Coordinates of C-alpha atoms and ligand atoms in Angstrom, one line a residue:
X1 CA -27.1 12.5 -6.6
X2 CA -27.0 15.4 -4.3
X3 CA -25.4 15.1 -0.7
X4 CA -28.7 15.7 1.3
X5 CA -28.5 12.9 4.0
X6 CA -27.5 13.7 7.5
X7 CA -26.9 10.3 7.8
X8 CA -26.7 7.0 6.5
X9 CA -27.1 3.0 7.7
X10 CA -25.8 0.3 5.4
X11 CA -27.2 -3.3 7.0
X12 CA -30.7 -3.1 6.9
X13 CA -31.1 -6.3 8.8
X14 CA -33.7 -5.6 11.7
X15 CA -31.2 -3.8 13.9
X16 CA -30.0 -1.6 11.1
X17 CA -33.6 -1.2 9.7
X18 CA -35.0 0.1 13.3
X19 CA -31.8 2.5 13.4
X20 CA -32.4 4.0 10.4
X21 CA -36.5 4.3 11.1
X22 CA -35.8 6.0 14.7
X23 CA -33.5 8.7 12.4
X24 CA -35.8 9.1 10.1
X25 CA -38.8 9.3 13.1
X26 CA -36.5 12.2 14.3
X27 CA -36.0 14.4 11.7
X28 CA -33.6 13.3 10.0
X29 CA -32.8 12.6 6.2
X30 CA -31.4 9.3 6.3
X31 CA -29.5 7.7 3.4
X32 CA -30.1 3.3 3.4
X33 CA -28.4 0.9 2.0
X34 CA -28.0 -3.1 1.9
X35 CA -26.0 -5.6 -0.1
X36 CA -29.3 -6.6 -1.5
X37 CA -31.3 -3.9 -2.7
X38 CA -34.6 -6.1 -1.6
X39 CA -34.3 -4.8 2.1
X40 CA -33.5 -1.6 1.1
X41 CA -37.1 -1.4 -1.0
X42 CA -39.3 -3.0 1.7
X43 CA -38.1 -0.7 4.3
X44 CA -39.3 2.2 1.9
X45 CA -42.5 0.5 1.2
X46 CA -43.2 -0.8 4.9
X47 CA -41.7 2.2 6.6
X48 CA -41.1 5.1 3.8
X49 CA -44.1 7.5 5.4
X50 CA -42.0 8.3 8.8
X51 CA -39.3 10.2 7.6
X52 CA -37.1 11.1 4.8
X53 CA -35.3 8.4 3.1
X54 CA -32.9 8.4 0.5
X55 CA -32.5 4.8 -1.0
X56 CA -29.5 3.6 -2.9
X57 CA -28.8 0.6 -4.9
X58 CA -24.9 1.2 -4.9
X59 CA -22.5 2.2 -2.1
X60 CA -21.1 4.9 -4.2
X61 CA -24.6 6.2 -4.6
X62 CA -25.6 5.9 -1.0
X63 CA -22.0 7.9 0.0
X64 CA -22.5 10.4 -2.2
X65 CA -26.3 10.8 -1.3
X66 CA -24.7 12.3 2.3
X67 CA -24.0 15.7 3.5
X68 CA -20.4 15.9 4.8
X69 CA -18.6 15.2 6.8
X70 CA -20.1 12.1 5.9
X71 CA -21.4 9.7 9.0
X72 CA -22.0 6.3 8.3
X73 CA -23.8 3.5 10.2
X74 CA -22.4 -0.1 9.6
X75 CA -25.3 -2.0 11.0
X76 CA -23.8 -5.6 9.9
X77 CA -22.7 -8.8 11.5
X78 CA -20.1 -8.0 14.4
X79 CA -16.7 -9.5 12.3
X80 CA -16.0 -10.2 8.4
X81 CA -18.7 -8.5 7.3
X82 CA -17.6 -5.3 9.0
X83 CA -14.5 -5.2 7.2
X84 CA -15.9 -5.9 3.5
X85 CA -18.1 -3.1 4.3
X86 CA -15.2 -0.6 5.6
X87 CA -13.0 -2.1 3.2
X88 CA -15.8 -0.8 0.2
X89 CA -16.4 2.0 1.6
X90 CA -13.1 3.5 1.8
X91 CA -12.2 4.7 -2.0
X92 CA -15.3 6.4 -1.3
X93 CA -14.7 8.4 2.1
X94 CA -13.2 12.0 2.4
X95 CA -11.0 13.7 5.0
X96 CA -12.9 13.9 7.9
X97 CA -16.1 11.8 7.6
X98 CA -17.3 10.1 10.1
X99 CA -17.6 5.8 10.1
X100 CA -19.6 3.9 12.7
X101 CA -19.9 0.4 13.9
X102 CA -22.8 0.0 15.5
X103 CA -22.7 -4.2 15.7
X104 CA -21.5 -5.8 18.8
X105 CA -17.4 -5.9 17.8
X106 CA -15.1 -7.1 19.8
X107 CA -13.2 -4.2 21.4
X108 CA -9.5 -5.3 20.1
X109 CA -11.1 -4.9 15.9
X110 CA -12.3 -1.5 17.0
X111 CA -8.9 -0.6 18.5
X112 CA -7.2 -2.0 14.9
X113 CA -10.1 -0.4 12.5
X114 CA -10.3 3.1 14.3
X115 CA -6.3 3.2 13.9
X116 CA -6.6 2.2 10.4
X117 CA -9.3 4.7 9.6
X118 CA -6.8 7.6 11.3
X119 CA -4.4 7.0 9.3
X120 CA -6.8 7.7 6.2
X121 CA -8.0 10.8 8.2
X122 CA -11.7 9.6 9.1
X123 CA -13.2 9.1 12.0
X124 CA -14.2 5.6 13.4
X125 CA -16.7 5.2 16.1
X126 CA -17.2 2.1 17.6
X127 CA -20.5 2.0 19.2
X128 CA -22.5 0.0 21.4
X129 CA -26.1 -0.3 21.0
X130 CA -28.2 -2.1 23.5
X131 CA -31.8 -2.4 23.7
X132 CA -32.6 -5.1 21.0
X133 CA -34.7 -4.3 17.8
X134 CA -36.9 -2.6 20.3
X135 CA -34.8 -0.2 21.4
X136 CA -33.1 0.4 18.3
X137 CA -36.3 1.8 16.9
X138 CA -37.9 3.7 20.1
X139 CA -34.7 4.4 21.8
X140 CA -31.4 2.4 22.8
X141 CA -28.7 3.1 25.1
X142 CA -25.9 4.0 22.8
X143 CA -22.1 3.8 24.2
X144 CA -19.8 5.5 21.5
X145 CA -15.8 5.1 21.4
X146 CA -14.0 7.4 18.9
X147 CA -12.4 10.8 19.0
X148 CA -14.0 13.5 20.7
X149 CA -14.1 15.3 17.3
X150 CA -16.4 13.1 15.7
X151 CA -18.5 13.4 18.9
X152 CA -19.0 17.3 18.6
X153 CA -21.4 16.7 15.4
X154 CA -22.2 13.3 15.5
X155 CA -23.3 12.9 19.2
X156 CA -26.6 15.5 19.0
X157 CA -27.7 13.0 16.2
X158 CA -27.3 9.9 18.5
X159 CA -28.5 12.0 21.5
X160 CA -31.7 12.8 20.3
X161 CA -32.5 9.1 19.4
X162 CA -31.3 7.6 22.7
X163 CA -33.4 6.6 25.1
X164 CA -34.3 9.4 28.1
X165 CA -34.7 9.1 31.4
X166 CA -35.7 12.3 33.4
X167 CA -35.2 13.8 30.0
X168 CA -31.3 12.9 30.4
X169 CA -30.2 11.0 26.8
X170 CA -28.5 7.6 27.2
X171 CA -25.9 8.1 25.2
X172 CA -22.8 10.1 26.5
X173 CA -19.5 10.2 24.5
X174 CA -17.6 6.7 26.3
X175 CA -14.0 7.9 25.5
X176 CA -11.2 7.2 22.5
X177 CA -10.5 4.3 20.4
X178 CA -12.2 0.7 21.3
X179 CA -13.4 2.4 24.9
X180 CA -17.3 2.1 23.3
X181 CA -17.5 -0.9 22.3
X182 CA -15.5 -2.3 25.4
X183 CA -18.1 -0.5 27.8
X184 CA -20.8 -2.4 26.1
X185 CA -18.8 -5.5 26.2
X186 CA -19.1 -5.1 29.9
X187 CA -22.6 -4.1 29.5
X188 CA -23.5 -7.4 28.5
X189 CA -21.5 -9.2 31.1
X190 CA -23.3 -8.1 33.4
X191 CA -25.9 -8.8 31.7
X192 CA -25.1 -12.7 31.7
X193 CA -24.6 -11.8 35.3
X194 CA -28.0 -10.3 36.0
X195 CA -29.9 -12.9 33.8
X196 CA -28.1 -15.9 36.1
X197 CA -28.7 -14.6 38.9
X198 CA -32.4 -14.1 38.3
X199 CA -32.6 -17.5 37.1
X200 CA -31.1 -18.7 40.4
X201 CA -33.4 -16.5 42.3
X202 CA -36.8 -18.3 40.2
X203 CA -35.1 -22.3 40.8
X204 CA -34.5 -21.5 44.6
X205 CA -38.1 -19.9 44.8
X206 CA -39.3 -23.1 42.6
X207 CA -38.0 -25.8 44.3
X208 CA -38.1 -24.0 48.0
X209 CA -41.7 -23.0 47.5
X210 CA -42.7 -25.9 45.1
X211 CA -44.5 -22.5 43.7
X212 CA -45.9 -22.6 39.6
X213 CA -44.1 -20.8 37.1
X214 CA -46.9 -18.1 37.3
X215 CA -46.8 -17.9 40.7
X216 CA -43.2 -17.2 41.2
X217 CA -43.6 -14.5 38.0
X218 CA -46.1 -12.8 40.4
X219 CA -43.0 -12.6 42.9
X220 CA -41.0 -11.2 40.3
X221 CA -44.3 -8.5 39.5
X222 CA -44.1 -7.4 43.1
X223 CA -40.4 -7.4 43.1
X224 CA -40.6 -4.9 40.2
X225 CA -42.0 -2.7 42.4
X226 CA -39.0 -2.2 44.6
X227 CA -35.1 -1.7 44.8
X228 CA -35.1 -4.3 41.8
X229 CA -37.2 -2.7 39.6
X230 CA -35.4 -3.4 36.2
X231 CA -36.3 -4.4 32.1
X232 CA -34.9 -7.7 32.8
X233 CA -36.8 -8.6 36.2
X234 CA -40.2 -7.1 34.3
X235 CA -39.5 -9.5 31.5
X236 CA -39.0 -12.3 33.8
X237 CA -42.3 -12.1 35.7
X238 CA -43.8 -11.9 31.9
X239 CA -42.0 -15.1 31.0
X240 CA -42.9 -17.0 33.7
X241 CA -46.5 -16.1 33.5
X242 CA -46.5 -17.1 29.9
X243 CA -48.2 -20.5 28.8
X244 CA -47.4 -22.7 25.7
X245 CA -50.4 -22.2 23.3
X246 CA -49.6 -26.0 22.7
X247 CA -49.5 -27.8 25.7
X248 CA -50.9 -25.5 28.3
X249 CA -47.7 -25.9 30.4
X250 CA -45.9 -22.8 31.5
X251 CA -43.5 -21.7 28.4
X252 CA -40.8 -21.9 30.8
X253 CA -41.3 -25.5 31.5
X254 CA -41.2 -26.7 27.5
X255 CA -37.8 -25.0 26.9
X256 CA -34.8 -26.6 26.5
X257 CA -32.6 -25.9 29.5
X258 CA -29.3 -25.5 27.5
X259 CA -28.4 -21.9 27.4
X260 CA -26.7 -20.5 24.4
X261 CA -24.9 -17.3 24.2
X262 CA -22.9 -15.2 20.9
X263 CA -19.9 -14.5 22.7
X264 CA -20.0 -10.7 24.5
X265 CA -20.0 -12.6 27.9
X266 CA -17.2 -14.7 27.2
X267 CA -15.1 -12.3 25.4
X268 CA -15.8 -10.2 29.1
X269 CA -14.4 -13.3 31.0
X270 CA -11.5 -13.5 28.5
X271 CA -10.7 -9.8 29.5
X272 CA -11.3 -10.5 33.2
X273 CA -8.5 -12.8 33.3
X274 CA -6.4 -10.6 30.8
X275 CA -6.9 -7.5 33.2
X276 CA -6.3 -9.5 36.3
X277 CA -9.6 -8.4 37.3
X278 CA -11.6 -10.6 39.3
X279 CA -15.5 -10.6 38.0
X280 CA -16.7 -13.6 39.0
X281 CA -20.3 -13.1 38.9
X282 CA -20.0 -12.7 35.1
X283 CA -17.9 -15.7 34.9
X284 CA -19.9 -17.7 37.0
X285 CA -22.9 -16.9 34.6
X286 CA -21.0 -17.5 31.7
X287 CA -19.3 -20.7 32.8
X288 CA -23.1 -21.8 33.9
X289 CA -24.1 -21.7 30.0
X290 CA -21.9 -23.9 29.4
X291 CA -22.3 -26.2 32.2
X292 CA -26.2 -26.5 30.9
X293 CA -25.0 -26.8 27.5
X294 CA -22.6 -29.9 28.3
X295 CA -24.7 -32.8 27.2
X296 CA -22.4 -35.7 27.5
X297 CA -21.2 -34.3 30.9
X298 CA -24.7 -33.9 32.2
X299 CA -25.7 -36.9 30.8
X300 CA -22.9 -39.0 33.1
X301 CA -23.9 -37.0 36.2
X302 CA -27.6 -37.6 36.0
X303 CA -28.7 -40.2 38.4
X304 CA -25.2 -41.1 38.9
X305 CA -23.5 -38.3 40.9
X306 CA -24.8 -38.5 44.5
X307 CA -26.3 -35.6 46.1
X308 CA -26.7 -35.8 50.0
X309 CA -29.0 -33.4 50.0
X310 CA -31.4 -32.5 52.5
X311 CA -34.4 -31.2 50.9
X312 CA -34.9 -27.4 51.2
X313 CA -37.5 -26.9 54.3
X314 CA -39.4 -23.4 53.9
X315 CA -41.6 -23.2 57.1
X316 CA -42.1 -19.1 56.7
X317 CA -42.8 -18.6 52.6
X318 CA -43.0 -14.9 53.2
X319 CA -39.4 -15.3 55.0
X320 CA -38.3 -16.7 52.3
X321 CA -38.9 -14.9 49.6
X322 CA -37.7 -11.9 51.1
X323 CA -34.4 -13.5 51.8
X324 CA -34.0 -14.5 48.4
X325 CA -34.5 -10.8 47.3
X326 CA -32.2 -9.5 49.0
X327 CA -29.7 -12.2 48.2
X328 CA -30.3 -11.1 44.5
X329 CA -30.3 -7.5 45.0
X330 CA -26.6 -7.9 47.0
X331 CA -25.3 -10.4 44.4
X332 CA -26.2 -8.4 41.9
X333 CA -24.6 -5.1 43.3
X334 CA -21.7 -7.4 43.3
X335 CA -21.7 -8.3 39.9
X336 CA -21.7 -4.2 38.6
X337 CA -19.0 -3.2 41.1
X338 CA -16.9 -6.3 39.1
X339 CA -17.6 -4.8 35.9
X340 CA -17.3 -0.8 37.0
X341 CA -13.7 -2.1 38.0
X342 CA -13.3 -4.0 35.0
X343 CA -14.2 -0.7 33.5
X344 CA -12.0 1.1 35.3
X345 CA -8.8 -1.3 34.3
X346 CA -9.5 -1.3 30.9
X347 CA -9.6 2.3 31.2
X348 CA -6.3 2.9 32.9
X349 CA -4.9 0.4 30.3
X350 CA -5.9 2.2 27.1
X351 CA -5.9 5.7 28.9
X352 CA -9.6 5.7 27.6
X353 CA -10.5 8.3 30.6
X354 CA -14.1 6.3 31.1
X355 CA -16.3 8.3 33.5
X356 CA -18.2 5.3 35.1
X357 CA -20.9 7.2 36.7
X358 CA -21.6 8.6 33.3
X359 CA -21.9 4.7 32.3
X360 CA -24.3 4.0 35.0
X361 CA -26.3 7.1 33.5
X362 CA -26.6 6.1 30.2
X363 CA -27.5 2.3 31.1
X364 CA -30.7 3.8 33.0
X365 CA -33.1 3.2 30.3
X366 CA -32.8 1.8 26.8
X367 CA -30.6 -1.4 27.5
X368 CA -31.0 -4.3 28.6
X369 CA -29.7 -4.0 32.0
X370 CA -32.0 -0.9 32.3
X371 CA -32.9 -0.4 36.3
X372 CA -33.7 1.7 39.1
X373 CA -30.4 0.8 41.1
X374 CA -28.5 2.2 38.1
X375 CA -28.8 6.0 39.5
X376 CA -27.5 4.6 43.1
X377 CA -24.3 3.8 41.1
X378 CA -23.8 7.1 39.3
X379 CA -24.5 8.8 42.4
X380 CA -22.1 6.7 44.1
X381 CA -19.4 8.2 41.3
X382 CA -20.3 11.4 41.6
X383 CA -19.9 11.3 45.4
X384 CA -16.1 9.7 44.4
X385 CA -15.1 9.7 40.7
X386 CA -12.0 7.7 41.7
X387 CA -13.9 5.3 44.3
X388 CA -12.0 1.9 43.9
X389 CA -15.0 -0.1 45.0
X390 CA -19.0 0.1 44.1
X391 CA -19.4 -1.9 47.1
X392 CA -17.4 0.1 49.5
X393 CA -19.7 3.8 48.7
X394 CA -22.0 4.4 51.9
X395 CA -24.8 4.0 49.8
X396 CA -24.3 0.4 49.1
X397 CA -22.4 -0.5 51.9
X398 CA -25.4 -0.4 53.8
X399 CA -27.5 -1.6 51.0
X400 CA -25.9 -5.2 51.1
X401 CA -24.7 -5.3 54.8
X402 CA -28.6 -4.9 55.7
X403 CA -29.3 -8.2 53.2
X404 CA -26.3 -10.1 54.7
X405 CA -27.7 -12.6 56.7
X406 CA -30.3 -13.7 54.3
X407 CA -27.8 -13.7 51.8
X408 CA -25.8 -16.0 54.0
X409 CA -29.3 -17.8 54.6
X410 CA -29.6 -18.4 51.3
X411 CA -26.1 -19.3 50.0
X412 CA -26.0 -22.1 52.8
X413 CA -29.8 -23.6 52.3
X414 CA -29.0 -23.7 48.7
X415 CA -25.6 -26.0 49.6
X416 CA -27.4 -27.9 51.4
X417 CA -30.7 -28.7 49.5
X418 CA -27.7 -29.8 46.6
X419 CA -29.4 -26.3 44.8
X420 CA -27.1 -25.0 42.1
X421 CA -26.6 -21.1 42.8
X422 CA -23.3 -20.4 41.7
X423 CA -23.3 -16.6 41.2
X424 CA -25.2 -16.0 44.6
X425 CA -22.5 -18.2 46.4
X426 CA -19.5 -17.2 44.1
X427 CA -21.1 -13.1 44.4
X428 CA -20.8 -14.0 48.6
X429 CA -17.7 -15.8 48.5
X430 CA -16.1 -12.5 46.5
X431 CA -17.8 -10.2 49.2
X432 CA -16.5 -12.0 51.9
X433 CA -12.6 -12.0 50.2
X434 CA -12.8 -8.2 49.0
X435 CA -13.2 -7.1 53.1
X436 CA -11.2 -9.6 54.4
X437 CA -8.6 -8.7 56.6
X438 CA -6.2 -11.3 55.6
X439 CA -6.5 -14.0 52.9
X440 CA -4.9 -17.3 52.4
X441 CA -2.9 -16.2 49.4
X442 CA -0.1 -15.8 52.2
X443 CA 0.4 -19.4 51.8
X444 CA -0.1 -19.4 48.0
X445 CA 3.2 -17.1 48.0
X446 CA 5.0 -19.5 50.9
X447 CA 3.9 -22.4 48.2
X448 CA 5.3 -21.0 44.8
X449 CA 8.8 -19.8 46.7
X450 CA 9.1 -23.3 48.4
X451 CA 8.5 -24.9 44.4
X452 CA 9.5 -22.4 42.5
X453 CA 11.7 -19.9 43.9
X454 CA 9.1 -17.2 43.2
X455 CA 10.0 -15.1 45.7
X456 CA 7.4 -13.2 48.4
X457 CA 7.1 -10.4 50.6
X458 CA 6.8 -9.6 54.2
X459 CA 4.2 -8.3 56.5
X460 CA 7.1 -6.5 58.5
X461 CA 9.7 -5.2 56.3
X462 CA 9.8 -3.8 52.3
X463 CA 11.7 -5.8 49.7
X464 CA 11.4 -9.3 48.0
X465 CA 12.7 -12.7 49.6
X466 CA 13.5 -15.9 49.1
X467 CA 13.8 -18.6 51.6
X468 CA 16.3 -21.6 50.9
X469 CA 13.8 -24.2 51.7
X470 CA 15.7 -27.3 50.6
X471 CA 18.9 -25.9 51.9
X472 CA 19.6 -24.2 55.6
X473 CA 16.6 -22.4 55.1
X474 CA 17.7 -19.2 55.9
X475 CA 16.2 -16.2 54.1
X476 CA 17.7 -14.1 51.1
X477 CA 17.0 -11.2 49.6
X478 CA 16.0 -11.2 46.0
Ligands
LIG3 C1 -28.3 -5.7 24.0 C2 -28.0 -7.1 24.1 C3 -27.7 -7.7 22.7 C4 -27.8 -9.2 22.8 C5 -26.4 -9.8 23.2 C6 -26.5 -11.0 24.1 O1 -27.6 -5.0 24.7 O2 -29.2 -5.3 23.2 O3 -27.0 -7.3 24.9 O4 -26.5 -7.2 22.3 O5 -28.9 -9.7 23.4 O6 -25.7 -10.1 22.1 O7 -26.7 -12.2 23.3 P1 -26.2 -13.6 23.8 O8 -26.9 -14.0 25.0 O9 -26.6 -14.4 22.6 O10 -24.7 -13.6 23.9

């Protein structure tokens, strides 16, 4: 076997498959390989005229088909089967050579694997990959983790099958150990976020307008024109105007409305809380998929909780609508500046040294949470690399202050019509906390040292204090 591959994939599942074909579709020689050699021979036959394949039948072939350093592509199901394939792989690598998980691991196995590859002197990348099968073939976003080493040779390969935007490749190195696959973690986060918040935006429209499916996807169309412009709003305008061969009925009206999900977003939330860092928007979305998934719950509420509701009255439709853009649009600025700060925690944590306007960069085209508004945010860091708040650069400052009313506007109609919109409201209710100038927590801390002896600071002085409340109540330093 000679060592002529610049690269290799093992996984040839769809995602895998498309990988390897956008290598191949860009020059490169591309070593494949699955557990069952059946993938591995219809992607030759289907897909062997656009590029240089080299098949193998046995992982020691397929390792030593490759040029070294050695860089590998585990495209395989984010867990288990990431291991069994590092764990054969292994007696097979040399000083140096390069391994990469491209699945959707959770950041904490990338942290343990890249630690235990060091040790064996290789390199282990943990990489996101957004963009579906889609994007995997014609160009993804691609967030790699990993040593800067492994970066110098391996990133011009992942670079030039990125998406591009303005001829700029998404794909940037993220930063060291788990620091990839956390960013895309967050990536998809705020992509529950995003999804919710559209969703919120087409029942509000539904039931304010009493509009068809179709019609509020033309809304969405003409939304795609402006500040919003974005894969997922695009995608949204297409559903909607989308009809069930079968029935005739909008598609969107003969799907179950029980939302599933694999586990990215809540993995985010379980970091949130870990980090101490409030992203609500994201939790809000995830926490709705589970609300629509609880059968037995929604089942006892139907028909049985009361509502008094007054029913949404739109007398100006144009009004409206525009309201509920720029409610989206301000909710939605809210839900990145939770997840560039959850970025910015992790970062601080791990000492991962993430550059978050670089992030907003490479999440400009290829993802799923492609959009316009994504350049406002890396402008935004590159005005302030250390700004502590999304929300609080000039840019976007004004951006939502100008949408505040309807936002308002819309958060209260939606109360009162009994209108679930819990990332708009939860999105407003964060807003209005962040720039508070004082919150309620001071009576949260008087609470847990009147119960608990927890202690609490002053407004006036430095230091920690105690009160005696069920004694003379006289106050103590701690
Ligand atoms: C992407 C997507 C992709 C997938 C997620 C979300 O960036 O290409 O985020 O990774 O769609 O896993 O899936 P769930 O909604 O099932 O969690």
């Amino acid at each position: 076997m000679t060592a002529r591959a610049q690269i290799g994939v093992t996984g040839l599942a769809v995602m895998g498959r498309n990988l390897a074909r956008n290598f191949a579709r860009h020059g490169y020689t591309v070593a494949v390989h699955n557990r069952s050699y059946g993938k591995t021979q219809s992607l030759i036959e289907e897909a062997g005229d656009e590029g240089d394949f080299v098949p193998s039948e046995s992982m020691a072939d397929f390792v030593a088909s490759l040029e070294r350093p050695r860089k590998v592509v585990i495209m395989v199901k984010a867990g288990a089967a990431t291991d069994a394939v590092i764990d054969e792989l292994l007696p097979l690598l040399e000083d140096g050579d390069i391994v990469v998980d491209a699945g959707n691991a959770h950041f904490p196995d990338t942290i343990r694997r890249e630690e235990a590859l060091r040790e064996r002197g290789l390199h282990f990348v943990g990489t996101g990959v957004s963009g579906g099968e889609e994007g995997a073939l014609l160009g993804p976003s691609i967030m790699p983790g990993g040593t800067r080493e492994s970066y110098e040779s391996l990133g011009p390969i992942l670079e030039a099958i990125s998406a591009k935007v303005d001829g700029t490749p998404c794909c940037t190195y993220v930063g060291p150990g788990g620091a990839g696959h956390f960013v895309k973690m967050v990536h998809n986060g705020i992509e529950y976020a995003d999804m919710q918040l559209i969703a919120e935006a087409y029942d509000l429209l539904k039931r304010g307008l009493g509009a068809t499916a179709a019609e509020i996807g033309q809304i969405f169309a003409e939304w795609n024109t402006g500040d919003l412009e974005s894969f997922l709003i695009e995608i949204t305008a297409d559903v909607l105007q989308h009809v069930d061969a079968e029935t005739g009925s909008a598609f969107v009206d003969i799907v179950l409305d029980q939302a599933e999900q694999k586990g990215t977003g809540r993995w985010t939330v379980q970091n949130g809380l870990d980090l101490g860092v409030p992203i609500t928007g994201i939790a809000e979305a995830t926490f709705a998929r589970a609300l629509s998934g609880g059968v037995p719950q929604r089942e006892a509420a139907r028909g049985t909780l009361p509502a008094h509701a007054t029913d949404l009255q739109v007398t100006d439709r144009a009004a409206f609508i525009e309201d509920v853009r720029q409610a989206l649009y301000a909710s939605k600025v809210v839900a990145y500046s939770q997840g560039f700060d959850q970025i910015a925690a992790a970062s601080a944590e791990h000492g991962w040294d993430v550059d978050r306007g670089a992030m907003a960069r490479i999440w400009r085209g290829g993802c799923i949470i492609r959009a316009r508004f994504l350049n406002r945010i890396t402008e935004a860091y590159e005005r302030d690399q250390q700004l502590p708040l999304l929300l609080a650069d000039e840019y976007f400052t004004d951006a939502v202050g100008n949408g505040l009313p309807a936002w308002r506007r819309v958060v209260a109609q939606a109360a009162a019509a009994g209108i679930p919109a819990p990332a708009f409201s939860s999105s407003l209710a964060y807003y209005d906390g962040v720039r508070a100038d004082r919150l309620p927590a001071a009576l949260i801390q008087a609470q847990r040292d009147f119960f608990g002896a927890h202690t609490y600071r002053r407004t006036d002085r430095e230091g920690t204090f105690h009160t005696l409340w069920s004694g003379d109540r006289t106050e103590q330093e701690a």
